Short mmCIF file of C-alpha atoms and ligand atoms in Angstrom, two decimals:
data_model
loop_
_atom_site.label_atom_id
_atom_site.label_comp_id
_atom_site.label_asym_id
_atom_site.label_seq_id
_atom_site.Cartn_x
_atom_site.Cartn_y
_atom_site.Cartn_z
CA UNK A 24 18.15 7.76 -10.64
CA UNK A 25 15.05 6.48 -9.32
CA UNK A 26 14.07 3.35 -9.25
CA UNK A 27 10.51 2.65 -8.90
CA UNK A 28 8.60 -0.21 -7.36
CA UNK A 29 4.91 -0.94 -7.16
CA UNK A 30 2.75 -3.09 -5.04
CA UNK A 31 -0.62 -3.76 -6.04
CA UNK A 32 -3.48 -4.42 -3.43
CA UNK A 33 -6.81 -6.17 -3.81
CA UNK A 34 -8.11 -5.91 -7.02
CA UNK A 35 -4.46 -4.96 -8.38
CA UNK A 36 -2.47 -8.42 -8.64
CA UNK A 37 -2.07 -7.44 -12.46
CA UNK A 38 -1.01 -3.80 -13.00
CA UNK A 39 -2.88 -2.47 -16.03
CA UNK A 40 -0.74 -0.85 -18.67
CA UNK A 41 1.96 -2.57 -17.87
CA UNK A 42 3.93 -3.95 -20.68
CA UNK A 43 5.61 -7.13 -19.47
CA UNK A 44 9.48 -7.61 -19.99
CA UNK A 45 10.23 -10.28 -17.64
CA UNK A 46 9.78 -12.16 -14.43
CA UNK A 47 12.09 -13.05 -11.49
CA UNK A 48 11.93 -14.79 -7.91
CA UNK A 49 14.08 -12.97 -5.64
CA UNK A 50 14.60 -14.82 -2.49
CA UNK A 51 15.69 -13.00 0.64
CA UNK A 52 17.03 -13.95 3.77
CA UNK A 53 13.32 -13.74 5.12
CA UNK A 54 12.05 -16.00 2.75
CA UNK A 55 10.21 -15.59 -0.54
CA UNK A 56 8.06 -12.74 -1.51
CA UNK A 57 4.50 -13.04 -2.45
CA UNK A 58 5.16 -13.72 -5.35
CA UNK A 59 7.74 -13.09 -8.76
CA UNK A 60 8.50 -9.62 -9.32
CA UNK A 61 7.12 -8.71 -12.57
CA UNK A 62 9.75 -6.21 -14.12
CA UNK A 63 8.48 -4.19 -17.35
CA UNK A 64 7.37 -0.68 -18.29
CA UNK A 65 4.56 1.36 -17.45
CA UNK A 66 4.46 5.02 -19.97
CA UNK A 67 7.62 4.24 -20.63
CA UNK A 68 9.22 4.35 -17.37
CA UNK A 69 11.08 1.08 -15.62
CA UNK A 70 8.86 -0.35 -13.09
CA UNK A 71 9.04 -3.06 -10.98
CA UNK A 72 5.24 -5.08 -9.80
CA UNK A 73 5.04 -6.67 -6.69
CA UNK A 74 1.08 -8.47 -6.01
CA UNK A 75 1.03 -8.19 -2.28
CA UNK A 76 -1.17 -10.93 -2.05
CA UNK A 77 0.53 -13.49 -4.52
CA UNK A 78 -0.27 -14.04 -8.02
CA UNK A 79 -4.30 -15.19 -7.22
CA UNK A 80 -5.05 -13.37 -4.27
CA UNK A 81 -4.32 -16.01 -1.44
CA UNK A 82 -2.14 -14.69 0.90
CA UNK A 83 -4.72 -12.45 3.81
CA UNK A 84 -3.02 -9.14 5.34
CA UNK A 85 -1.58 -11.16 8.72
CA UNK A 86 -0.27 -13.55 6.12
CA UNK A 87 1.40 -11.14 4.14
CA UNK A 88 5.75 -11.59 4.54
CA UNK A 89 6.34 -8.19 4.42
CA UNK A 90 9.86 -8.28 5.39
CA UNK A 91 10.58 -10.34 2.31
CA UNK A 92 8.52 -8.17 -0.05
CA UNK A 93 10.52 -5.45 1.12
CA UNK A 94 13.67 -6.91 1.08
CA UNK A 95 13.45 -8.30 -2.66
CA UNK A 96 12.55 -4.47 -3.90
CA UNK A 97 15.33 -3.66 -1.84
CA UNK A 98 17.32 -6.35 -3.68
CA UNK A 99 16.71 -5.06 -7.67
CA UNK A 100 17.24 -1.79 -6.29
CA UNK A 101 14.11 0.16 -5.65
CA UNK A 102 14.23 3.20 -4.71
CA UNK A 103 10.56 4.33 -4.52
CA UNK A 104 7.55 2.93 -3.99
CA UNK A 105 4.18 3.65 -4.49
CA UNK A 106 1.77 1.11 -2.70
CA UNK A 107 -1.59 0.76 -3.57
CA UNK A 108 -4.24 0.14 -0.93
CA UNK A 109 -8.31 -1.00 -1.25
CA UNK A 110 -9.20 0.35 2.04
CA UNK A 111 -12.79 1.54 4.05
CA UNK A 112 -13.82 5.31 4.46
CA UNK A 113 -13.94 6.35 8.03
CA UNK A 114 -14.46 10.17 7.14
CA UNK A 115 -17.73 11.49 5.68
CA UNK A 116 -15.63 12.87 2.55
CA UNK A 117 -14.16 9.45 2.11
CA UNK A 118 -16.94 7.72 0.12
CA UNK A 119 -17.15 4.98 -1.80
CA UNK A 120 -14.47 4.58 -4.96
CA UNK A 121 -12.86 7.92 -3.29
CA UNK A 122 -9.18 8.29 -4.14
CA UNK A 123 -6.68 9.18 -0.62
CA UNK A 124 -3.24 9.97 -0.52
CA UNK A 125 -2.71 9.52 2.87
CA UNK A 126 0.03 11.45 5.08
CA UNK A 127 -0.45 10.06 8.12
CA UNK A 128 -0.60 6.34 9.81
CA UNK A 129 -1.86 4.86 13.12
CA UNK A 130 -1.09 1.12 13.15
CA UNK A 131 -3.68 -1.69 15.14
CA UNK A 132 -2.09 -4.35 13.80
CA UNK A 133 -0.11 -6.92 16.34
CA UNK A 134 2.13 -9.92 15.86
CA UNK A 135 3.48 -8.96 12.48
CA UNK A 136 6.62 -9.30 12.03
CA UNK A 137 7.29 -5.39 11.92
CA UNK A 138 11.26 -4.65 11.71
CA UNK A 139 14.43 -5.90 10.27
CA UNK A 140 16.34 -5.60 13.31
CA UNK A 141 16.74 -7.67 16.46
CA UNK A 142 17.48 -10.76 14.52
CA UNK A 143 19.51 -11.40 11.41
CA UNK A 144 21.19 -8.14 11.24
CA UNK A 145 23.43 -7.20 13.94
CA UNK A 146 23.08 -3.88 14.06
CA UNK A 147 20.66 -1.69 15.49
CA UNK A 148 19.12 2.14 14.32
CA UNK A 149 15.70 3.46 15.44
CA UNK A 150 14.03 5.44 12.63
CA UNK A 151 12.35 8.59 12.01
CA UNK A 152 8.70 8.03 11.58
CA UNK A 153 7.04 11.25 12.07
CA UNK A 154 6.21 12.01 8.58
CA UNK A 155 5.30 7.91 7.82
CA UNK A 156 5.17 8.72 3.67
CA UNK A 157 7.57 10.22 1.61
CA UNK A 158 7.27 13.76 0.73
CA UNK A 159 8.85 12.64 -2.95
CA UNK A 160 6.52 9.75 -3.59
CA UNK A 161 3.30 11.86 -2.30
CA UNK A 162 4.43 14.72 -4.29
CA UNK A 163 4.49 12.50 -7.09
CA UNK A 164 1.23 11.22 -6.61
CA UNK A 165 -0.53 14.39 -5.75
CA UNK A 166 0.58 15.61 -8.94
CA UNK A 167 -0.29 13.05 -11.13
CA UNK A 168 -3.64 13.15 -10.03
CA UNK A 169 -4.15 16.55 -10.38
CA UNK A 170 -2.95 16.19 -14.08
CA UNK A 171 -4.75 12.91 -14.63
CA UNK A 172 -7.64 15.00 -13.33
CA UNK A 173 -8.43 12.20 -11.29
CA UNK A 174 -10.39 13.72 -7.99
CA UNK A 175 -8.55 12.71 -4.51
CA UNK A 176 -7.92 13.74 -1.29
CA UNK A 177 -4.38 15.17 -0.97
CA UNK A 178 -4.27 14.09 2.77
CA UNK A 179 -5.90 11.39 4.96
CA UNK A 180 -5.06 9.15 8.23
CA UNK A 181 -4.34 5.64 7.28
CA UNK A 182 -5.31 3.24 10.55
CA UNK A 183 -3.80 -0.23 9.86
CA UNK A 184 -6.06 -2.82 11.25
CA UNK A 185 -5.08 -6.83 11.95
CA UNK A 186 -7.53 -8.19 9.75
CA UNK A 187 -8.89 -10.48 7.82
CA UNK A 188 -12.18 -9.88 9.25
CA UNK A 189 -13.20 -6.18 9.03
CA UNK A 190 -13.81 -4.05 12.32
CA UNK A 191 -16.74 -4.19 14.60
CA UNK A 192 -18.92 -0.64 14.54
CA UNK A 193 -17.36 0.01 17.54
CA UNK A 194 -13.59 -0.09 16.90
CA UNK A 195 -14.57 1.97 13.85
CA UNK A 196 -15.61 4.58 16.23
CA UNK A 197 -12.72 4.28 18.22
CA UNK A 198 -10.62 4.99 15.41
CA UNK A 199 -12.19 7.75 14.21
CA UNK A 200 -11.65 9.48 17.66
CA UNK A 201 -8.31 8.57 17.46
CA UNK A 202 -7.78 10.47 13.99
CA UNK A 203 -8.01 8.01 11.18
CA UNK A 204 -9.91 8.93 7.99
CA UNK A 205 -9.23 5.73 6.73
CA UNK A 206 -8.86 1.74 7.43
CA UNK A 207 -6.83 -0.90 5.57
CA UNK A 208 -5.44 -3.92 6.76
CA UNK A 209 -1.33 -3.92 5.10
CA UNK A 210 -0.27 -0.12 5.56
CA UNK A 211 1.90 -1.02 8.56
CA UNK A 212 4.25 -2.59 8.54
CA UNK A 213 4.82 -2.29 4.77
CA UNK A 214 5.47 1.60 5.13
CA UNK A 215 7.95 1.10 8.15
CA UNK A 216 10.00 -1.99 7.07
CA UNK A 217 10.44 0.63 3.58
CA UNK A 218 10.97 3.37 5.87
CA UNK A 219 13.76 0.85 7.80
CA UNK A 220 15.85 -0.04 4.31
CA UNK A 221 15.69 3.92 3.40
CA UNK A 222 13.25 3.41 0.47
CA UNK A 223 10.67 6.31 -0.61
CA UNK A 224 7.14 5.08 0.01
CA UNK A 225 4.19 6.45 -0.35
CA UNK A 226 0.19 4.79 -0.80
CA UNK A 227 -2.46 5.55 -3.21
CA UNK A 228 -5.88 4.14 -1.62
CA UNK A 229 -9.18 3.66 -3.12
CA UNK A 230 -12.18 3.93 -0.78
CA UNK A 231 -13.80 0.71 -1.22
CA UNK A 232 -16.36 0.80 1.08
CA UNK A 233 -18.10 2.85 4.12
CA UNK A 234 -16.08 1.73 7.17
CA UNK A 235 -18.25 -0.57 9.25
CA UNK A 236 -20.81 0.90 10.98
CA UNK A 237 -20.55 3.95 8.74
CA UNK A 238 -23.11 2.55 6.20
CA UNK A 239 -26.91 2.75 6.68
CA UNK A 240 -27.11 -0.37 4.53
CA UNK A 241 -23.71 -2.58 6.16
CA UNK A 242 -20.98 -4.10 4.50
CA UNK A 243 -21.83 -6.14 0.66
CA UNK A 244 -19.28 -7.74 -0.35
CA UNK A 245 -20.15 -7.87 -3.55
CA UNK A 246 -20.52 -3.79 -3.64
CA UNK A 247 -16.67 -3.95 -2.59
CA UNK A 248 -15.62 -5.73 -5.54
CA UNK A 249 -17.53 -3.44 -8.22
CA UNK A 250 -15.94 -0.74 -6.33
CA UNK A 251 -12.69 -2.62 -6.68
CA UNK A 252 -12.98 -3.03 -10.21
CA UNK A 253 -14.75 0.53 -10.83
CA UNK A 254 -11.89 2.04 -9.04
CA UNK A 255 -8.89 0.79 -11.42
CA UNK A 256 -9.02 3.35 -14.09
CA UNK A 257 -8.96 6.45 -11.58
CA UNK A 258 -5.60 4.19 -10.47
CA UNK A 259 -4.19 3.55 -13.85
CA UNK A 260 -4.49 6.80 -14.65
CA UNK A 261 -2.58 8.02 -11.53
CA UNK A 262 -0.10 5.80 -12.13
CA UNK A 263 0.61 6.79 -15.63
CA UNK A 264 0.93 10.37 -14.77
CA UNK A 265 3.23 9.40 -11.88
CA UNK A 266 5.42 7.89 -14.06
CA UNK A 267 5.74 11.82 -16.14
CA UNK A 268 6.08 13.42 -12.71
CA UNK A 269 8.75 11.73 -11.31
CA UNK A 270 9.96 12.17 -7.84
CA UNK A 271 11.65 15.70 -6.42
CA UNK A 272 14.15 14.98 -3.48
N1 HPA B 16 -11.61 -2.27 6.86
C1 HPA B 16 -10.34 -2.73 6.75
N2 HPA B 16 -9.74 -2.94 5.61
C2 HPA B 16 -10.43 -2.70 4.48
C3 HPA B 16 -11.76 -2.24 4.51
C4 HPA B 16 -12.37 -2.01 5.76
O1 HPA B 16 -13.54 -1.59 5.87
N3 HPA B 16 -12.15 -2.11 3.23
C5 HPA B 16 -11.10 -2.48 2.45
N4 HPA B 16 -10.05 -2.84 3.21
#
């Protein structure tokens, strides 16, 4: 049976409609995760919360362990996970507060530590990463927006960036040559490191903002945080529909 996971992005270090049942500090051989996992119920399903950021939003993207957030969802036993992502529209359909379910990655990001293999585990596999997202856990999601009748776009390039600071204009153009539709900053190497432990992931974005450079008016900050908060319902409402559709294998 499936055994789902969350991890909430900016904006999302509380997952609404979650009822509470308990909390519990995994550690892992790569250290602690960002913080407890929350375990509790969401429609009535079993969920598991992770806040990639910690608990108050003070970890950046570089900072993020992602091997130990993986590995403690690995630990209770998830099977799939659906990540939520704030990220920046590089595509002219991908406006502000636009929902993406992406299906396809290109990762900027350097120095992270990106794999579970090469030091404590002794043995070695390359994985398949053609097809970076689940086909169960973007099923899922495509489906639960279309019966939330929440509008998103059923494909998209995620381009995982270093961060924190956002891009120049010019590496935003760069990266829309090279194919992305979007730009986050903790797509990579979440997705892999699931992909390495054999656990179903898939991401649920909210367009945030124009990319920079995209925007005749720049980045406001304080336009990404109303867009942040305006975008939670659309999420909520995903997620509670996800929980009905469950995952085909
Ligand atoms: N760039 C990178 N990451 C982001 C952005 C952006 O414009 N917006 C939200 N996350």
């Amino acid at each position: 049976m499936a055994k789902i996971a969350i991890i909430g992005g900016t904006g999302l270090t509380n997952m609404p409609g979650l009822t509470v049942k308990y909390r519990e500090m995994v550690k892992t051989i790569y250290g602690a995760p960002s913080c407890p996992l929350i375990h509790g119920e969401l429609n009535g399903t079993e969920v598991t919360f992770l806040a990639r950021h910690g608990r108050r939003h003070t970890i950046p993207p570089h900072m993020v362990n992602y091997r130990a957030n993986l590995m403690a969802l690995h630990e209770v036993g998830a099977t799939h996970i659906i990540a939520l992502a704030a990220v920046g529209g590089i595509a002219d359909d991908c406006l502000d507060k636009t929902i993406v379910i992406p299906d396809q990655i290109i990762d900027y990001t350097y120095g992270r530590a990106h794999t579970f293999h090469g030091d404590k585990h002794d043995k070695f596999d390359h994985i398949d990463f053609t097809e970076p997202y689940s086909a169960s856990v973007r099923g899922c999601l495509l489906k639960a927006g279309q019966s939330a009748g929440v509008p998103h776009l059923t494909e998209g390039v995620y381009g995982a960036t270093q961060g924190p600071r956002l891009e120049t204009a010019a590496e935003i153009t760069r990266m829309e040559r090279d194919g992305c539709t979007i730009v986050g900053m903790t797509g990579m190497p979440e997705a892999s490191l699931a992909r390495e432990l054999g656990i179903e992931y898939g991401c649920c974005a909210m367009v945030v903002n124009r990319a920079p450079g995209k925007a005749a008016t720049g980045i406001d900050f304080r336009d990404i945080e109303q867009n942040v908060h305006d975008s939670i319902d659309a999420v909520r409402k995903i997620l509670a529909e996800a929980m009905v559709a469950g995952f085909e294998s």
